[in-house]
Every structure is written in C-alpha cells, then in structure tokens.
PDB file of C-alpha atoms in Angstrom:
ATOM      1  CA  MET A  11     134.236 110.809-135.706  1.00  0.00           C
ATOM      2  CA  THR A  12     132.111 107.783-136.693  1.00  0.00           C
ATOM      3  CA  ARG A  13     129.090 106.591-135.147  1.00  0.00           C
ATOM      4  CA  PRO A  14     128.610 103.655-133.522  1.00  0.00           C
ATOM      5  CA  ARG A  15     126.205 100.769-134.500  1.00  0.00           C
ATOM      6  CA  ILE A  16     123.371 100.392-132.497  1.00  0.00           C
ATOM      7  CA  ARG A  17     122.972  96.235-131.879  1.00  0.00           C
ATOM      8  CA  VAL A  18     121.295  94.193-129.083  1.00  0.00           C
ATOM      9  CA  ALA A  19     122.298  90.827-127.317  1.00  0.00           C
ATOM     10  CA  ALA A  20     119.563  88.776-125.809  1.00  0.00           C
ATOM     11  CA  TYR A  21     120.635  85.709-122.074  1.00  0.00           C
ATOM     12  CA  VAL A  22     117.631  83.896-123.226  1.00  0.00           C
ATOM     13  CA  ILE A  23     117.329  82.211-119.496  1.00  0.00           C
ATOM     14  CA  ARG A  24     115.729  78.521-119.269  1.00  0.00           C
ATOM     15  CA  ASN A  25     114.994  78.207-115.355  1.00  0.00           C
ATOM     16  CA  ARG A  26     115.192  74.781-115.064  1.00  0.00           C
ATOM     17  CA  ALA A  27     117.027  72.892-112.114  1.00  0.00           C
ATOM     18  CA  VAL A  28     119.400  75.056-113.092  1.00  0.00           C
ATOM     19  CA  PRO A  29     119.235  77.536-115.230  1.00  0.00           C
ATOM     20  CA  GLU A  30     120.695  78.264-118.403  1.00  0.00           C
ATOM     21  CA  VAL A  31     121.898  80.380-121.347  1.00  0.00           C
ATOM     22  CA  LEU A  32     120.252  79.993-124.651  1.00  0.00           C
ATOM     23  CA  VAL A  33     123.903  80.440-127.349  1.00  0.00           C
ATOM     24  CA  LEU A  34     124.621  79.450-130.805  1.00  0.00           C
ATOM     25  CA  ASP A  35     127.021  78.815-132.832  1.00  0.00           C
ATOM     26  CA  HIS A  36     127.790  78.918-137.157  1.00  0.00           C
ATOM     27  CA  ILE A  37     128.383  75.763-138.588  1.00  0.00           C
ATOM     28  CA  GLY A  38     131.591  75.733-140.369  1.00  0.00           C
ATOM     29  CA  MET A  39     132.863  79.046-138.993  1.00  0.00           C
ATOM     30  CA  PRO A  40     133.872  77.419-135.672  1.00  0.00           C
ATOM     31  CA  GLU A  41     136.022  80.831-135.103  1.00  0.00           C
ATOM     32  CA  ALA A  42     133.317  83.279-134.434  1.00  0.00           C
ATOM     33  CA  GLY A  43     133.209  81.034-131.110  1.00  0.00           C
ATOM     34  CA  THR A  44     130.116  80.430-129.428  1.00  0.00           C
ATOM     35  CA  GLN A  45     127.881  83.977-128.361  1.00  0.00           C
ATOM     36  CA  VAL A  46     123.619  84.818-127.306  1.00  0.00           C
ATOM     37  CA  PRO A  47     121.304  85.952-130.250  1.00  0.00           C
ATOM     38  CA  ALA A  48     122.501  89.792-130.731  1.00  0.00           C
ATOM     39  CA  GLY A  49     122.764  91.757-134.359  1.00  0.00           C
ATOM     40  CA  GLY A  50     121.509  95.689-134.864  1.00  0.00           C
ATOM     41  CA  VAL A  51     118.847  98.000-134.358  1.00  0.00           C
ATOM     42  CA  LYS A  52     116.539  98.665-137.727  1.00  0.00           C
ATOM     43  CA  SER A  53     115.738 102.585-138.016  1.00  0.00           C
ATOM     44  CA  GLY A  54     112.851 103.392-136.164  1.00  0.00           C
ATOM     45  CA  GLU A  55     112.760  99.837-133.725  1.00  0.00           C
ATOM     46  CA  GLU A  56     112.541 100.176-130.531  1.00  0.00           C
ATOM     47  CA  PRO A  57     115.371  98.045-128.612  1.00  0.00           C
ATOM     48  CA  GLU A  58     112.989  95.986-127.143  1.00  0.00           C
ATOM     49  CA  GLU A  59     111.731  94.595-130.652  1.00  0.00           C
ATOM     50  CA  ALA A  60     114.488  94.596-131.837  1.00  0.00           C
ATOM     51  CA  VAL A  61     115.598  91.609-129.390  1.00  0.00           C
ATOM     52  CA  LEU A  62     112.881  90.352-129.825  1.00  0.00           C
ATOM     53  CA  ARG A  63     113.155  89.910-133.545  1.00  0.00           C
ATOM     54  CA  GLU A  64     117.171  88.598-133.289  1.00  0.00           C
ATOM     55  CA  VAL A  65     116.920  85.779-130.881  1.00  0.00           C
ATOM     56  CA  ALA A  66     113.572  84.848-133.718  1.00  0.00           C
ATOM     57  CA  GLU A  67     115.623  85.371-137.113  1.00  0.00           C
ATOM     58  CA  GLU A  68     118.974  84.018-135.346  1.00  0.00           C
ATOM     59  CA  THR A  69     117.566  80.991-133.501  1.00  0.00           C
ATOM     60  CA  GLY A  70     113.974  80.814-134.244  1.00  0.00           C
ATOM     61  CA  LEU A  71     112.499  80.720-130.848  1.00  0.00           C
ATOM     62  CA  LEU A  72     109.621  83.057-131.082  1.00  0.00           C
ATOM     63  CA  THR A  73     108.388  82.428-127.237  1.00  0.00           C
ATOM     64  CA  ALA A  74     110.902  84.585-125.606  1.00  0.00           C
ATOM     65  CA  THR A  75     109.717  87.336-123.712  1.00  0.00           C
ATOM     66  CA  VAL A  76     111.734  90.180-122.185  1.00  0.00           C
ATOM     67  CA  VAL A  77     112.299  90.590-118.897  1.00  0.00           C
ATOM     68  CA  ARG A  78     114.512  94.094-118.711  1.00  0.00           C
ATOM     69  CA  GLN A  79     117.403  95.136-119.784  1.00  0.00           C
ATOM     70  CA  ILE A  80     120.868  94.819-118.489  1.00  0.00           C
ATOM     71  CA  ALA A  81     123.578  96.852-119.725  1.00  0.00           C
ATOM     72  CA  VAL A  82     124.670  99.781-122.234  1.00  0.00           C
ATOM     73  CA  GLU A  83     128.029  98.490-123.422  1.00  0.00           C
ATOM     74  CA  SER A  84     130.482 101.211-125.697  1.00  0.00           C
ATOM     75  CA  LYS A  85     132.983  99.245-127.124  1.00  0.00           C
ATOM     76  CA  PRO A  86     134.827  98.752-130.984  1.00  0.00           C
ATOM     77  CA  HIS A  87     134.057  95.570-133.312  1.00  0.00           C
ATOM     78  CA  PRO A  88     136.715  93.018-132.287  1.00  0.00           C
ATOM     79  CA  ASP A  89     137.642  92.260-136.010  1.00  0.00           C
ATOM     80  CA  THR A  90     136.753  95.773-137.551  1.00  0.00           C
ATOM     81  CA  GLY A  91     137.467  98.391-134.077  1.00  0.00           C
ATOM     82  CA  GLN A  92     134.369 100.676-135.077  1.00  0.00           C
ATOM     83  CA  PRO A  93     132.537 101.891-132.972  1.00  0.00           C
ATOM     84  CA  ARG A  94     129.463  99.714-131.690  1.00  0.00           C
ATOM     85  CA  ARG A  95     126.838 100.327-129.074  1.00  0.00           C
ATOM     86  CA  THR A  96     125.197  97.272-127.140  1.00  0.00           C
ATOM     87  CA  THR A  97     121.998  97.492-125.231  1.00  0.00           C
ATOM     88  CA  PHE A  98     122.135  93.511-123.275  1.00  0.00           C
ATOM     89  CA  PHE A  99     118.506  92.201-122.378  1.00  0.00           C
ATOM     90  CA  PHE A 100     117.193  89.375-120.222  1.00  0.00           C
ATOM     91  CA  LEU A 101     114.935  87.377-121.900  1.00  0.00           C
ATOM     92  CA  GLN A 102     112.640  83.974-120.408  1.00  0.00           C
ATOM     93  CA  ALA A 103     112.106  81.393-122.644  1.00  0.00           C
ATOM     94  CA  SER A 104     109.956  77.932-121.470  1.00  0.00           C
ATOM     95  CA  ALA A 105     111.500  75.322-119.249  1.00  0.00           C
ATOM     96  CA  GLU A 106     109.564  73.174-121.919  1.00  0.00           C
ATOM     97  CA  THR A 107     111.924  74.745-125.349  1.00  0.00           C
ATOM     98  CA  ARG A 108     113.484  72.163-126.456  1.00  0.00           C
ATOM     99  CA  ASP A 109     117.714  71.341-125.487  1.00  0.00           C
ATOM    100  CA  ALA A 110     119.065  71.819-128.819  1.00  0.00           C
ATOM    101  CA  TRP A 111     118.758  72.700-132.383  1.00  0.00           C
ATOM    102  CA  ASN A 112     120.181  73.080-135.832  1.00  0.00           C
ATOM    103  CA  HIS A 113     118.172  76.800-137.247  1.00  0.00           C
ATOM    104  CA  HIS A 114     118.329  78.004-140.762  1.00  0.00           C
ATOM    105  CA  VAL A 115     118.503  81.408-141.290  1.00  0.00           C
ATOM    106  CA  LYS A 116     116.183  82.885-143.882  1.00  0.00           C
ATOM    107  CA  GLY A 117     115.279  86.208-145.018  1.00  0.00           C
ATOM    108  CA  ALA A 118     117.685  89.059-146.939  1.00  0.00           C
ATOM    109  CA  GLY A 119     119.489  90.091-143.872  1.00  0.00           C
ATOM    110  CA  LYS A 120     123.582  89.433-143.814  1.00  0.00           C
ATOM    111  CA  ASP A 121     122.523  85.800-141.896  1.00  0.00           C
ATOM    112  CA  ALA A 122     120.577  84.782-144.025  1.00  0.00           C
ATOM    113  CA  GLY A 123     121.553  81.405-145.274  1.00  0.00           C
ATOM    114  CA  LEU A 124     123.772  80.254-141.979  1.00  0.00           C
ATOM    115  CA  ILE A 125     123.066  77.576-140.231  1.00  0.00           C
ATOM    116  CA  PHE A 126     123.780  78.211-136.248  1.00  0.00           C
ATOM    117  CA  THR A 127     123.859  75.515-133.738  1.00  0.00           C
ATOM    118  CA  CYS A 128     121.810  76.373-130.692  1.00  0.00           C
ATOM    119  CA  ARG A 129     121.263  75.488-127.289  1.00  0.00           C
ATOM    120  CA  PHE A 130     121.367  75.923-123.243  1.00  0.00           C
ATOM    121  CA  LEU A 131     124.151  76.088-121.143  1.00  0.00           C
ATOM    122  CA  PRO A 132     124.191  75.650-117.485  1.00  0.00           C
ATOM    123  CA  LEU A 133     124.837  78.661-115.386  1.00  0.00           C
ATOM    124  CA  PRO A 134     127.414  79.881-114.590  1.00  0.00           C
ATOM    125  CA  LEU A 135     129.370  78.693-118.048  1.00  0.00           C
ATOM    126  CA  GLU A 136     132.186  77.504-117.245  1.00  0.00           C
ATOM    127  CA  GLN A 137     133.977  79.748-120.363  1.00  0.00           C
ATOM    128  CA  PRO A 138     132.626  83.113-122.041  1.00  0.00           C
ATOM    129  CA  LEU A 139     131.263  83.527-124.684  1.00  0.00           C
ATOM    130  CA  ALA A 140     133.492  85.204-128.246  1.00  0.00           C
ATOM    131  CA  ASP A 141     133.717  88.675-127.509  1.00  0.00           C
ATOM    132  CA  ASP A 142     132.580  89.005-124.118  1.00  0.00           C
ATOM    133  CA  GLN A 143     129.343  88.733-124.451  1.00  0.00           C
ATOM    134  CA  ASP A 144     128.324  86.620-121.296  1.00  0.00           C
ATOM    135  CA  ALA A 145     130.014  90.009-119.347  1.00  0.00           C
ATOM    136  CA  TRP A 146     126.602  90.970-117.700  1.00  0.00           C
ATOM    137  CA  LEU A 147     124.976  87.780-116.702  1.00  0.00           C
ATOM    138  CA  GLY A 148     126.567  88.303-113.590  1.00  0.00           C
ATOM    139  CA  HIS A 149     123.830  90.912-113.279  1.00  0.00           C
ATOM    140  CA  ILE A 150     121.337  89.210-113.777  1.00  0.00           C
ATOM    141  CA  ALA A 151     122.362  87.582-110.832  1.00  0.00           C
ATOM    142  CA  PRO A 152     125.523  87.430-108.719  1.00  0.00           C
ATOM    143  CA  ARG A 153     126.121  83.652-108.625  1.00  0.00           C
ATOM    144  CA  TRP A 154     125.731  83.495-112.602  1.00  0.00           C
ATOM    145  CA  THR A 155     129.683  85.007-113.846  1.00  0.00           C
ATOM    146  CA  THR A 156     130.737  83.057-115.519  1.00  0.00           C
ATOM    147  CA  LEU A 157     133.490  80.981-113.887  1.00  0.00           C
ATOM    148  CA  THR A 158     137.326  81.208-114.799  1.00  0.00           C
ATOM    149  CA  VAL A 159     140.619  79.317-113.841  1.00  0.00           C
ATOM    150  CA  ASP A 160     140.968  82.241-110.760  1.00  0.00           C
ATOM    151  CA  SER A 161     137.696  82.147-109.655  1.00  0.00           C
ATOM    152  CA  GLN A 162     136.675  78.287-108.870  1.00  0.00           C
TER     153      GLN A 162
END
C-alpha cells in the first residue's frame, strides 16, 4: 500500500465589510484553476509551520497567522490518483492586506520560477475552487459555504 503524501492547505481570511479568502492562479497554466495556497509538509515539519511556509512561498504573504485546524481530508490526487492527506487550516490576514498582486516563487522547490496571481475573493464564493479546495470553508462559518446553482 502506498503511503499518502502529507499536505496542508490554507484558508487565509481577510475580514472587511464582507469576509474574503485569499486565492491564487498560476500564470501561464489556466488549466490548474483557482486554488488556495497548499503544498507538502517537509520531514520533521509541524503542519502549522508548513501551512505558514506554503502561504509565504506561494503568495509572498508573511503576516498571516494560524487560527485553527479545520479538517483533514484523504483523497487521491485528481491527476495522478496517488493517495494524499491534506490538513486544512483557517488563517487570518490583516484587513489592510492589499487586494491583489503577482508573486514570483523563489527557491529550489518544484514551484520555483512560477508566477502566481494572488487576490482576495468575497465569501461565499460564487464558483468552486480547483479540486474542490473550498469544500471546508463552511466549517469555519456555515454562511461561507460555496454557492452553487442549487443553493442560490
């Protein structure tokens, strides 16, 4: 049996008149879809450390803080089918955090050299995120559950 890849994902929330969640898109890879910051946990790294690192690496945002763990999801990777286990976290960002920016990923990891367009979207989301990454938003606040055609 193959051991699952251990990952973390971040719901970085900015509280304004309407709460907003930080999302990103890969410039040059529209097929990847809109996502939240997420990635692998390094050997010996605590999940809370990993989620802050992933947010910093993928968005450049260094001021987010972990509020709490939301859920642990075990499901296969949508492209490879390989097992993976993702821990979702609720993080907070300052209301003064800018609305949108491009971030150039540095370092030696697999995302090095990629450019992400980062922005905040109002909650609830009008469209699901890639790979159903928005599935756990309603566990932070039920009113944040992504709107669907059926629920409108």
